[in-house]
PDB file of C-alpha atoms in Angstrom:
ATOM      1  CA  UNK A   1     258.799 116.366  66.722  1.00 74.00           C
ATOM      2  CA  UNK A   2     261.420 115.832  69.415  1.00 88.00           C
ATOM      3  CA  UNK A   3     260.087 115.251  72.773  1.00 93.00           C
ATOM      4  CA  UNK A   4     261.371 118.795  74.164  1.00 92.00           C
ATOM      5  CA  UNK A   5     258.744 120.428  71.398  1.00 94.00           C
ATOM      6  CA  UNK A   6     256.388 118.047  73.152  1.00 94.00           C
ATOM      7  CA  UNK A   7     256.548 119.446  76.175  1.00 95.00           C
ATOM      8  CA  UNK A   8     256.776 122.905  75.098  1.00 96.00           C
ATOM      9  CA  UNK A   9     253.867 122.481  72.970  1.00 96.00           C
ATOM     10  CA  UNK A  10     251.180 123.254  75.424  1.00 96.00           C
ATOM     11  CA  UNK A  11     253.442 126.465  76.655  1.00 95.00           C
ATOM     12  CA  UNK A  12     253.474 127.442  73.479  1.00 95.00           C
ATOM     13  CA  UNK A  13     250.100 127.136  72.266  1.00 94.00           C
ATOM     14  CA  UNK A  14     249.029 129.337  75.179  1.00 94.00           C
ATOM     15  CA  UNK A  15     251.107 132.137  74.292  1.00 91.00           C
ATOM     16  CA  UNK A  16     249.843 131.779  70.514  1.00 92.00           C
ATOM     17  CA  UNK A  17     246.164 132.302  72.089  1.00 93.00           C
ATOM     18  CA  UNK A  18     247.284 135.745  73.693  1.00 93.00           C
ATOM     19  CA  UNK A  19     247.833 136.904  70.123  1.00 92.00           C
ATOM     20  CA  UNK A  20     251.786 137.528  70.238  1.00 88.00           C
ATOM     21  CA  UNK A  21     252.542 139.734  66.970  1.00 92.00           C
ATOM     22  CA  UNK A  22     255.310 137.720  64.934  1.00 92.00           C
ATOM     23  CA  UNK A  23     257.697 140.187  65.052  1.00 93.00           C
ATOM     24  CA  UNK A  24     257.813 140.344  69.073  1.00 93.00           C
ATOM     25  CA  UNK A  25     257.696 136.130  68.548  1.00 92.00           C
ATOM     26  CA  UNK A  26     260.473 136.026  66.397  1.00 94.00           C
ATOM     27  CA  UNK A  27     262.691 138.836  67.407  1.00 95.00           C
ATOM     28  CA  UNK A  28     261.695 139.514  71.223  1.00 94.00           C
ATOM     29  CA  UNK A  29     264.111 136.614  72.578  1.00 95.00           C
ATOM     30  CA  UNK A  30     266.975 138.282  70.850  1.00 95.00           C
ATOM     31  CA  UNK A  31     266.322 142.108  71.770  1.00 96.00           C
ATOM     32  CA  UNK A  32     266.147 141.641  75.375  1.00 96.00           C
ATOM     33  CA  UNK A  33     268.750 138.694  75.538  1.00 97.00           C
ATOM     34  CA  UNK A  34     271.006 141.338  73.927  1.00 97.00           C
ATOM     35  CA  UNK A  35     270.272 143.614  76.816  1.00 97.00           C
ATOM     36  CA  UNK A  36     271.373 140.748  79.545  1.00 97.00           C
ATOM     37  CA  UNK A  37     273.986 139.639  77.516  1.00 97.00           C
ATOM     38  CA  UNK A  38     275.949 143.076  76.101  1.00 97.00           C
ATOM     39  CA  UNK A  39     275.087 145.735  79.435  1.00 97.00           C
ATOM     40  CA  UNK A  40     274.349 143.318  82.162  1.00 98.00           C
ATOM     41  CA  UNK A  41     276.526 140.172  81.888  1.00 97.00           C
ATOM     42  CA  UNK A  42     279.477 142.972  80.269  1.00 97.00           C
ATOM     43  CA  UNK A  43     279.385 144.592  84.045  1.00 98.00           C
ATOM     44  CA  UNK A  44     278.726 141.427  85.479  1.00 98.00           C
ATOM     45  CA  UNK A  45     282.305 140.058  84.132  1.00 98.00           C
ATOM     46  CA  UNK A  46     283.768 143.946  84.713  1.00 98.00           C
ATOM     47  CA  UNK A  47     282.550 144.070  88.435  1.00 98.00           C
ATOM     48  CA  UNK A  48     283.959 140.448  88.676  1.00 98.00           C
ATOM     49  CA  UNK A  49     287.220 140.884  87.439  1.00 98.00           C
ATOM     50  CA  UNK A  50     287.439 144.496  89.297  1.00 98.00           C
ATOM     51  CA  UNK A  51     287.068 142.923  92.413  1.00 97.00           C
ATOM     52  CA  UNK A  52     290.204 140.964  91.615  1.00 96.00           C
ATOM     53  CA  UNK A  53     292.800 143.552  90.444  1.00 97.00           C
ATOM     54  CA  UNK A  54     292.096 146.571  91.954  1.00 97.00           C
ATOM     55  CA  UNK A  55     294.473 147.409  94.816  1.00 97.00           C
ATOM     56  CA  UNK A  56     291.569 150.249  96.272  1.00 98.00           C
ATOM     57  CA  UNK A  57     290.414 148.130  98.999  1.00 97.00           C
ATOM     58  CA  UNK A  58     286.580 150.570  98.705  1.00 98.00           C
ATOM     59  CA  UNK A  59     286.494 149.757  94.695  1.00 98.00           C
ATOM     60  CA  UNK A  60     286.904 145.942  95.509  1.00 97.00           C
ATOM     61  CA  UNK A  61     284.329 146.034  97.973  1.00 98.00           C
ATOM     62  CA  UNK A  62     282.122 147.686  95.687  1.00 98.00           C
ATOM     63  CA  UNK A  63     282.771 145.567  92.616  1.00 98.00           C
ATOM     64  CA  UNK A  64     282.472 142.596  94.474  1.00 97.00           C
ATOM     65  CA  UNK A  65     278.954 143.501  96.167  1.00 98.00           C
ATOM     66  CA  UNK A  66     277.874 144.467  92.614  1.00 98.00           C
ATOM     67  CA  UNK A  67     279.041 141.265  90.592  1.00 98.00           C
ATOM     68  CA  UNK A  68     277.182 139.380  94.261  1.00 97.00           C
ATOM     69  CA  UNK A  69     273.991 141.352  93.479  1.00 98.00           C
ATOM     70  CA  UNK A  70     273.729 141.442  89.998  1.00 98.00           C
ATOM     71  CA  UNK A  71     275.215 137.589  88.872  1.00 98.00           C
ATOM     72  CA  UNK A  72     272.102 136.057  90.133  1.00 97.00           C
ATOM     73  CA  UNK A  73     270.015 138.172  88.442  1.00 98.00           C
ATOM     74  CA  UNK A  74     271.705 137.900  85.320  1.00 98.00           C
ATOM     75  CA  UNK A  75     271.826 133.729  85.650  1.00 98.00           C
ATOM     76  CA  UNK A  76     268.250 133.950  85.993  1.00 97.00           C
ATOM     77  CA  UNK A  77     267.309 136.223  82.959  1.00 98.00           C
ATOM     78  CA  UNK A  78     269.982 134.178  80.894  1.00 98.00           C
ATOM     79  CA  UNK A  79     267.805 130.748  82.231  1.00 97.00           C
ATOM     80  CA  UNK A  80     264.337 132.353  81.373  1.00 97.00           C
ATOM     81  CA  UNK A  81     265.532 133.466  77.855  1.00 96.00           C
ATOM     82  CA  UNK A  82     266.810 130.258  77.379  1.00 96.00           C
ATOM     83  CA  UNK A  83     263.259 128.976  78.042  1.00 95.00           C
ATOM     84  CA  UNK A  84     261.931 132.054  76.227  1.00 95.00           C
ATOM     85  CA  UNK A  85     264.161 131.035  72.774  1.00 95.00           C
ATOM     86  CA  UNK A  86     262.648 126.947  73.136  1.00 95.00           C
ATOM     87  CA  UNK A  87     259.215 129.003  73.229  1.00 95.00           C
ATOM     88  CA  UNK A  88     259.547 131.293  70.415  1.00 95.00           C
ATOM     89  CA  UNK A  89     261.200 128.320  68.243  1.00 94.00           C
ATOM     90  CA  UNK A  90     258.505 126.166  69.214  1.00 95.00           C
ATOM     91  CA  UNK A  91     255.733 128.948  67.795  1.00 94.00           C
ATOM     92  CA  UNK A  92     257.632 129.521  64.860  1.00 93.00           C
ATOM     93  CA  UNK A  93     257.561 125.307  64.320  1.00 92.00           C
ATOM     94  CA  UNK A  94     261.425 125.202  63.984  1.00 92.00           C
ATOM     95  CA  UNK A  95     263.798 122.348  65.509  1.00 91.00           C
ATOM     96  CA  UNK A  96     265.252 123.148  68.380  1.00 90.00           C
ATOM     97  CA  UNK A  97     268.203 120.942  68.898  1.00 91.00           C
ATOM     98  CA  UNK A  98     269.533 121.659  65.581  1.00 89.00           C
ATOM     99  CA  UNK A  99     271.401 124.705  65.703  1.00 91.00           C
ATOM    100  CA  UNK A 100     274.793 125.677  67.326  1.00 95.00           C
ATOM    101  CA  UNK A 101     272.297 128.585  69.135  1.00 96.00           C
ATOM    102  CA  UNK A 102     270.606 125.996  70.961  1.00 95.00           C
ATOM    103  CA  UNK A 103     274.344 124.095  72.113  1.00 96.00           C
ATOM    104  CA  UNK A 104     275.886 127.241  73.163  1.00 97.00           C
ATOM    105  CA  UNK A 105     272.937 128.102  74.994  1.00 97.00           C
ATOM    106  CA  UNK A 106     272.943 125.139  76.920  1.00 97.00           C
ATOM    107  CA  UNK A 107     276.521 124.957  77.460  1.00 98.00           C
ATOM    108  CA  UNK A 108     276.246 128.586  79.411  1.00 98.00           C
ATOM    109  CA  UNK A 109     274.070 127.016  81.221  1.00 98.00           C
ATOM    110  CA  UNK A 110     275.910 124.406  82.565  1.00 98.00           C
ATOM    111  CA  UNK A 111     278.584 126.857  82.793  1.00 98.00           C
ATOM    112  CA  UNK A 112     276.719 128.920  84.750  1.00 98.00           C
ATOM    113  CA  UNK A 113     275.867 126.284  86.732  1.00 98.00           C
ATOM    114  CA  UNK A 114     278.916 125.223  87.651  1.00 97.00           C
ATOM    115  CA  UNK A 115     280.399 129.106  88.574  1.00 97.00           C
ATOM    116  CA  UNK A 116     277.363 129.388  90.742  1.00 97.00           C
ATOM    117  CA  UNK A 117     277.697 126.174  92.518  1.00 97.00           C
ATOM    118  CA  UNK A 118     281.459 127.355  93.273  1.00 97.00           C
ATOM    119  CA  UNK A 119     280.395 130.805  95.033  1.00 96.00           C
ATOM    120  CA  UNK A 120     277.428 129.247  96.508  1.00 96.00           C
ATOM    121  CA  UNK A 121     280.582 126.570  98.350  1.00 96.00           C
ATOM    122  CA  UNK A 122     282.134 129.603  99.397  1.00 96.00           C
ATOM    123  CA  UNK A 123     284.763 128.593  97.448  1.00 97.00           C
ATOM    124  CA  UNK A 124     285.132 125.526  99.627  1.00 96.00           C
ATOM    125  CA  UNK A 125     286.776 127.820 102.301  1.00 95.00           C
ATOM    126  CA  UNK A 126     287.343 130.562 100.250  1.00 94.00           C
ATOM    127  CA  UNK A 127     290.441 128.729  98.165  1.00 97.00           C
ATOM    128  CA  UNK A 128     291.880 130.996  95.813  1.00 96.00           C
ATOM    129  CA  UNK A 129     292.059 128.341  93.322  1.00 97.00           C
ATOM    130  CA  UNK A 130     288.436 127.934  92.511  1.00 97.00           C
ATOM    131  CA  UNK A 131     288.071 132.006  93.051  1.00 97.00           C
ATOM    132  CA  UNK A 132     290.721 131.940  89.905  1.00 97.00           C
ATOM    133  CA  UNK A 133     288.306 129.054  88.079  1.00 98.00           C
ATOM    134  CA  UNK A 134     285.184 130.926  88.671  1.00 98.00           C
ATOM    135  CA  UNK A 135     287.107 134.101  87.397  1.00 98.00           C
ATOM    136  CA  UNK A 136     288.193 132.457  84.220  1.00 98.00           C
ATOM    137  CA  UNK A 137     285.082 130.530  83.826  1.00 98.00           C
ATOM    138  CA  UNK A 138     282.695 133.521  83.781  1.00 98.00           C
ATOM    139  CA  UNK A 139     285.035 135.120  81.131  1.00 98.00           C
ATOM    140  CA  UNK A 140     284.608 131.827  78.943  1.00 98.00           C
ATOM    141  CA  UNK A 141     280.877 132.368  79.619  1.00 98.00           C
ATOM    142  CA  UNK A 142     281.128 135.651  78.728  1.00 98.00           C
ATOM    143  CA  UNK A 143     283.148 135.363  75.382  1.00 98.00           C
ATOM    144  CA  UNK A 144     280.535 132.261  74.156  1.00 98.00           C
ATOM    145  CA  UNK A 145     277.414 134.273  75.005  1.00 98.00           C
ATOM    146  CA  UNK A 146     278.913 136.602  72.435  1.00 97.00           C
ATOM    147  CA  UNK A 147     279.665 133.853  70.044  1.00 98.00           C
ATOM    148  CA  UNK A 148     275.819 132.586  70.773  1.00 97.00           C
ATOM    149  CA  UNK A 149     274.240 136.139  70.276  1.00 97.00           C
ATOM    150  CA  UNK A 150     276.145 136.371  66.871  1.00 97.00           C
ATOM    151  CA  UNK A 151     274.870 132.671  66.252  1.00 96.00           C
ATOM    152  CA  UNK A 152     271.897 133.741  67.435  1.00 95.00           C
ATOM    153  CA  UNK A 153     271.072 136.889  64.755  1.00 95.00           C
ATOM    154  CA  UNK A 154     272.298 134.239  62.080  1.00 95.00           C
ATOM    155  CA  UNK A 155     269.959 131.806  63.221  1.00 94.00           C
ATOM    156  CA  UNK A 156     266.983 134.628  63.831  1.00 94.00           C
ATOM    157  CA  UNK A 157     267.922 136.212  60.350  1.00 95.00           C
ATOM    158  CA  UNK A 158     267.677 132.633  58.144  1.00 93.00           C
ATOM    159  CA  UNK A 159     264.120 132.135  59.822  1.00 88.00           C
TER     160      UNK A 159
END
């Protein structure tokens, strides 16, 4: 037992005492993840790159308060399904660090991480440089949170 399942343990054996049904345990990480991942974090990336290329200056206003509003949101979902996946692996005793789910996971996080920490600079006075790096970056978070879901339904379907 790695230390991670250690820790998550406890978590864990609390939701087991609510009486989770073992198809919500096993496939409820995946269903809504789907949701953030295909509708939310599809817009996110459209709203983003909207912002960018449109020449209508009220469509880039609008795109870029929407991918403002809703990237948070989505970051914050992505992090609590993260946490949610640990859980539900934890309950179903499985290894956690084992499968390329659990790295691509993590490295949207830190991916994340690092876009956010960019906008939250203001793009150290708004240098279109790092706008361009936090454009392509979400894209490459985008592109391996589809490679994760489709690791993800191979990993869910093999348990």
């Amino acid at each position: 037992m790695t230390k991670l399942t250690q820790v998550l343990q406890p978590i864990a054996n609390q939701f087991e005492k609510l009486g989770t049904p073992e198809p919500i345990v096993h496939w409820g990480h995946p269903f809504f993840m789907a949701i953030v991942i295909f509708i939310m974090g599809s817009y996110v990336g459209y709203a983003g790159w909207r912002s960018r290329i449109a020449t209508d200056p009220e469509i880039v206003t609008k795109s870029k308060a929407d991918h403002r509003k809703l990237a948070p949101f989505m970051s914050a979902f992505l992090a609590a399904g993260y946490t949610g996946g640990l859980l539900s692996l934890v309950m179903q005793d499985k290894p956690l660090l084992e499968s390329p789910h659990f790295w691509t996971g993590s490295t949207v996080l830190i991916l994340l991480s690092i876009n956010a920490t960019l906008s939250l600079t203001g793009f150290a006075g708004n240098k279109a440089i790092l706008r361009t790096i936090h454009a392509y970056v979400g894209s490459a978070i985008l592109v391996l949170l589809f490679v994760h879901a489709a690791l993800g339904l191979k990993l869910g379907l093999a348990i």
